[in-house]
Amino acid sequence: MALLDGKRVAFLLTDGFEDSELTAPWEAARNAGAEAHLVSPASGTVTGEHGYTQAVDASTRATSADDFDALVLPGGVGNADALRLDAEAVRLAHEFFAQHKPVAVICHGAWILADADVLSGRTLTSYPSLKTDLVNAGATWVDEQVVVDQGLVSSRTPDDLPAFTARMIEEIAEGPHSGQTA
């Protein structure tokens, strides 16, 4: 039996994502036994910054955190900026915190968490240019390869993917965290 057998993991993104920040965590989740699902405000397929395309499995409008065990938020400037402007994507991100479910976020993916109003009192990392936005949303920002705070896993850049995916798998396997709150 694999570590994540029976777990359903939502990957929330749209066009402009950082390709490796989708593909590496997706592969890690699937290799650990999870079902991975791409959720997006876009329909059909989404395209990454470097041309990787993948089919969308479900729309943000038709999806709830009730449908999944964990959430992964890849980065990419265009992706992150578009998601934070999409009310359904913000609602969905907020729901995962409200239900105490693990959330893994890398690079610019953390931007949506400021809009979802889930960062007060939390510690995380991100791409350095997000520091001010995340601090203004109530977070403590640190410059570390990977940070885990009560089910919230965060990393800075694609260089951190090996550490990020390992901790992501660990937190998803642990399941809900009472400290993961909205």
mmCIF file of C-alpha atoms in Angstrom:
data_model
loop_
_atom_site.group_PDB
_atom_site.id
_atom_site.type_symbol
_atom_site.label_atom_id
_atom_site.label_comp_id
_atom_site.label_asym_id
_atom_site.label_seq_id
_atom_site.Cartn_x
_atom_site.Cartn_y
_atom_site.Cartn_z
ATOM 1 C CA MET A 1 0.000 0.000 0.000
ATOM 2 C CA ALA A 2 1.359 3.418 -1.002
ATOM 3 C CA LEU A 3 1.536 6.291 1.495
ATOM 4 C CA LEU A 4 -1.288 8.288 -0.140
ATOM 5 C CA ASP A 5 -3.584 5.475 -1.336
ATOM 6 C CA GLY A 6 -7.163 6.728 -1.411
ATOM 7 C CA LYS A 7 -6.187 10.423 -1.112
ATOM 8 C CA ARG A 8 -7.507 12.925 -3.643
ATOM 9 C CA VAL A 9 -5.259 15.933 -4.255
ATOM 10 C CA ALA A 10 -6.435 19.098 -6.032
ATOM 11 C CA PHE A 11 -3.905 21.113 -8.012
ATOM 12 C CA LEU A 12 -5.320 24.623 -8.417
ATOM 13 C CA LEU A 13 -3.865 26.593 -11.328
ATOM 14 C CA THR A 14 -4.463 28.284 -14.650
ATOM 15 C CA ASP A 15 -2.412 29.365 -17.662
ATOM 16 C CA GLY A 16 1.025 30.759 -16.870
ATOM 17 C CA PHE A 17 1.990 28.267 -14.146
ATOM 18 C CA GLU A 18 5.617 27.294 -13.635
ATOM 19 C CA ASP A 19 5.776 23.937 -15.440
ATOM 20 C CA SER A 20 8.021 22.095 -12.963
ATOM 21 C CA GLU A 21 5.958 23.320 -10.007
ATOM 22 C CA LEU A 22 3.038 21.349 -11.414
ATOM 23 C CA THR A 23 4.813 18.336 -12.878
ATOM 24 C CA ALA A 24 7.123 17.441 -9.967
ATOM 25 C CA PRO A 25 4.462 17.586 -7.194
ATOM 26 C CA TRP A 26 1.909 15.887 -9.490
ATOM 27 C CA GLU A 27 4.307 13.015 -10.167
ATOM 28 C CA ALA A 28 5.255 12.770 -6.471
ATOM 29 C CA ALA A 29 1.603 12.620 -5.404
ATOM 30 C CA ARG A 30 0.746 9.984 -8.017
ATOM 31 C CA ASN A 31 3.847 7.920 -7.188
ATOM 32 C CA ALA A 32 2.752 7.950 -3.535
ATOM 33 C CA GLY A 33 -0.652 6.557 -4.542
ATOM 34 C CA ALA A 34 -2.808 9.706 -4.640
ATOM 35 C CA GLU A 35 -5.340 10.666 -7.289
ATOM 36 C CA ALA A 36 -4.268 14.030 -8.712
ATOM 37 C CA HIS A 37 -6.864 16.385 -10.202
ATOM 38 C CA LEU A 38 -6.259 19.657 -12.007
ATOM 39 C CA VAL A 39 -8.801 22.287 -10.933
ATOM 40 C CA SER A 40 -8.919 25.586 -12.794
ATOM 41 C CA PRO A 41 -11.094 28.550 -13.695
ATOM 42 C CA ALA A 42 -9.998 27.753 -17.273
ATOM 43 C CA SER A 43 -11.586 24.987 -19.303
ATOM 44 C CA GLY A 44 -10.047 22.440 -21.659
ATOM 45 C CA THR A 45 -6.307 22.645 -21.072
ATOM 46 C CA VAL A 46 -3.885 24.962 -19.321
ATOM 47 C CA THR A 47 -0.437 25.928 -20.557
ATOM 48 C CA GLY A 48 2.626 26.614 -18.426
ATOM 49 C CA GLU A 49 5.254 29.324 -18.803
ATOM 50 C CA HIS A 50 7.502 26.923 -20.741
ATOM 51 C CA GLY A 51 4.822 25.283 -22.886
ATOM 52 C CA TYR A 52 3.747 22.255 -20.834
ATOM 53 C CA THR A 53 0.017 21.609 -21.302
ATOM 54 C CA GLN A 54 -2.352 19.540 -19.210
ATOM 55 C CA ALA A 55 -6.077 18.862 -19.298
ATOM 56 C CA VAL A 56 -8.329 20.465 -16.709
ATOM 57 C CA ASP A 57 -10.297 17.901 -14.671
ATOM 58 C CA ALA A 58 -12.735 20.240 -12.900
ATOM 59 C CA SER A 59 -13.698 23.903 -12.751
ATOM 60 C CA THR A 60 -13.285 26.025 -9.646
ATOM 61 C CA ARG A 61 -16.984 26.857 -9.863
ATOM 62 C CA ALA A 62 -18.030 23.166 -9.627
ATOM 63 C CA THR A 63 -15.460 22.155 -7.004
ATOM 64 C CA SER A 64 -15.405 22.189 -3.234
ATOM 65 C CA ALA A 65 -12.740 21.293 -0.692
ATOM 66 C CA ASP A 66 -15.188 18.547 0.339
ATOM 67 C CA ASP A 67 -14.106 16.723 -2.851
ATOM 68 C CA PHE A 68 -10.414 16.479 -1.880
ATOM 69 C CA ASP A 69 -7.976 15.631 0.903
ATOM 70 C CA ALA A 70 -5.349 18.286 0.091
ATOM 71 C CA LEU A 71 -4.549 21.275 -2.116
ATOM 72 C CA VAL A 72 -1.387 22.090 -4.091
ATOM 73 C CA LEU A 73 -0.786 25.611 -5.419
ATOM 74 C CA PRO A 74 1.984 25.797 -8.048
ATOM 75 C CA GLY A 75 3.561 29.151 -8.835
ATOM 76 C CA GLY A 76 4.196 31.135 -11.958
ATOM 77 C CA VAL A 77 3.562 34.871 -11.964
ATOM 78 C CA GLY A 78 0.752 34.873 -14.544
ATOM 79 C CA ASN A 79 -0.956 31.899 -12.926
ATOM 80 C CA ALA A 80 -0.777 33.304 -9.415
ATOM 81 C CA ASP A 81 -1.946 36.763 -10.433
ATOM 82 C CA ALA A 82 -4.936 35.369 -12.367
ATOM 83 C CA LEU A 83 -5.977 32.992 -9.573
ATOM 84 C CA ARG A 84 -6.049 35.678 -6.903
ATOM 85 C CA LEU A 85 -8.485 37.649 -9.055
ATOM 86 C CA ASP A 86 -10.822 34.659 -9.476
ATOM 87 C CA ALA A 87 -13.414 34.653 -6.665
ATOM 88 C CA GLU A 88 -14.098 30.904 -7.032
ATOM 89 C CA ALA A 89 -10.391 30.040 -6.790
ATOM 90 C CA VAL A 90 -10.025 32.220 -3.679
ATOM 91 C CA ARG A 91 -13.125 30.599 -2.144
ATOM 92 C CA LEU A 92 -11.742 27.141 -2.821
ATOM 93 C CA ALA A 93 -8.359 27.919 -1.260
ATOM 94 C CA HIS A 94 -10.096 29.341 1.818
ATOM 95 C CA GLU A 95 -12.238 26.178 2.163
ATOM 96 C CA PHE A 96 -9.180 23.930 2.488
ATOM 97 C CA PHE A 97 -7.985 25.962 5.463
ATOM 98 C CA ALA A 98 -11.457 26.077 7.001
ATOM 99 C CA GLN A 99 -11.587 22.269 6.781
ATOM 100 C CA HIS A 100 -8.074 21.899 8.301
ATOM 101 C CA LYS A 101 -6.776 20.107 5.187
ATOM 102 C CA PRO A 102 -3.115 20.171 4.080
ATOM 103 C CA VAL A 103 -2.119 22.876 1.608
ATOM 104 C CA ALA A 104 1.202 22.911 -0.250
ATOM 105 C CA VAL A 105 2.278 26.114 -2.007
ATOM 106 C CA ILE A 106 5.417 27.033 -3.900
ATOM 107 C CA CYS A 107 6.892 30.219 -5.319
ATOM 108 C CA HIS A 108 4.259 32.771 -6.450
ATOM 109 C CA GLY A 109 1.458 30.311 -5.618
ATOM 110 C CA ALA A 110 1.252 31.864 -2.142
ATOM 111 C CA TRP A 111 -0.292 35.070 -3.500
ATOM 112 C CA ILE A 112 -3.810 33.622 -3.442
ATOM 113 C CA LEU A 113 -3.474 32.911 0.292
ATOM 114 C CA ALA A 114 -3.335 36.641 1.032
ATOM 115 C CA ASP A 115 -6.628 37.106 -0.800
ATOM 116 C CA ALA A 116 -8.121 34.014 0.879
ATOM 117 C CA ASP A 117 -7.412 35.662 4.267
ATOM 118 C CA VAL A 118 -5.748 32.576 5.792
ATOM 119 C CA LEU A 119 -2.281 33.865 6.700
ATOM 120 C CA SER A 120 -2.780 35.593 10.044
ATOM 121 C CA GLY A 121 -0.301 34.120 12.514
ATOM 122 C CA ARG A 122 1.147 31.660 9.979
ATOM 123 C CA THR A 123 4.805 31.175 9.026
ATOM 124 C CA LEU A 124 5.728 30.483 5.423
ATOM 125 C CA THR A 125 8.142 31.146 2.602
ATOM 126 C CA SER A 126 7.631 32.033 -1.054
ATOM 127 C CA TYR A 127 9.371 33.667 -3.945
ATOM 128 C CA PRO A 128 11.050 36.673 -2.242
ATOM 129 C CA SER A 129 9.035 39.323 -4.121
ATOM 130 C CA LEU A 130 5.860 38.178 -2.305
ATOM 131 C CA LYS A 131 7.301 38.846 1.157
ATOM 132 C CA THR A 132 5.634 42.248 1.687
ATOM 133 C CA ASP A 133 2.211 41.043 0.501
ATOM 134 C CA LEU A 134 2.334 37.977 2.750
ATOM 135 C CA VAL A 135 3.546 39.942 5.786
ATOM 136 C CA ASN A 136 0.809 42.539 5.187
ATOM 137 C CA ALA A 137 -1.688 39.645 5.202
ATOM 138 C CA GLY A 138 -0.494 38.671 8.704
ATOM 139 C CA ALA A 139 2.157 36.028 7.978
ATOM 140 C CA THR A 140 5.674 35.678 9.243
ATOM 141 C CA TRP A 141 7.864 35.272 6.155
ATOM 142 C CA VAL A 142 11.151 33.355 6.308
ATOM 143 C CA ASP A 143 13.775 32.632 3.655
ATOM 144 C CA GLU A 144 14.079 28.840 3.929
ATOM 145 C CA GLN A 145 13.983 25.961 1.449
ATOM 146 C CA VAL A 146 10.783 24.513 2.876
ATOM 147 C CA VAL A 147 8.583 25.590 5.793
ATOM 148 C CA VAL A 148 5.859 23.496 7.433
ATOM 149 C CA ASP A 149 3.317 25.202 9.693
ATOM 150 C CA GLN A 150 0.371 23.059 10.868
ATOM 151 C CA GLY A 151 -0.329 21.439 7.500
ATOM 152 C CA LEU A 152 0.785 24.418 5.384
ATOM 153 C CA VAL A 153 3.881 23.477 3.339
ATOM 154 C CA SER A 154 5.680 26.258 1.474
ATOM 155 C CA SER A 155 8.812 26.637 -0.652
ATOM 156 C CA ARG A 156 10.521 29.394 -2.625
ATOM 157 C CA THR A 157 11.455 28.244 -6.145
ATOM 158 C CA PRO A 158 11.795 25.208 -8.421
ATOM 159 C CA ASP A 159 15.235 24.625 -6.861
ATOM 160 C CA ASP A 160 13.385 23.638 -3.669
ATOM 161 C CA LEU A 161 11.142 21.021 -5.335
ATOM 162 C CA PRO A 162 12.811 17.886 -3.878
ATOM 163 C CA ALA A 163 12.385 19.135 -0.285
ATOM 164 C CA PHE A 164 8.942 20.577 -1.090
ATOM 165 C CA THR A 165 7.530 17.376 -2.560
ATOM 166 C CA ALA A 166 8.882 15.247 0.283
ATOM 167 C CA ARG A 167 7.231 17.435 2.932
ATOM 168 C CA MET A 168 4.064 17.773 0.834
ATOM 169 C CA ILE A 169 3.667 13.973 0.778
ATOM 170 C CA GLU A 170 4.311 13.775 4.519
ATOM 171 C CA GLU A 171 1.701 16.414 5.397
ATOM 172 C CA ILE A 172 -0.932 14.944 3.064
ATOM 173 C CA ALA A 173 -0.344 11.510 4.604
ATOM 174 C CA GLU A 174 -0.883 12.975 8.086
ATOM 175 C CA GLY A 175 -4.282 14.322 7.023
ATOM 176 C CA PRO A 176 -6.162 17.216 8.638
ATOM 177 C CA HIS A 177 -4.299 19.474 11.076
ATOM 178 C CA SER A 178 -6.253 21.275 13.773
ATOM 179 C CA GLY A 179 -3.903 24.263 13.442
ATOM 180 C CA GLN A 180 -4.723 24.626 9.732
ATOM 181 C CA THR A 181 -7.469 27.203 10.072
ATOM 182 C CA ALA A 182 -9.030 30.002 8.075
#
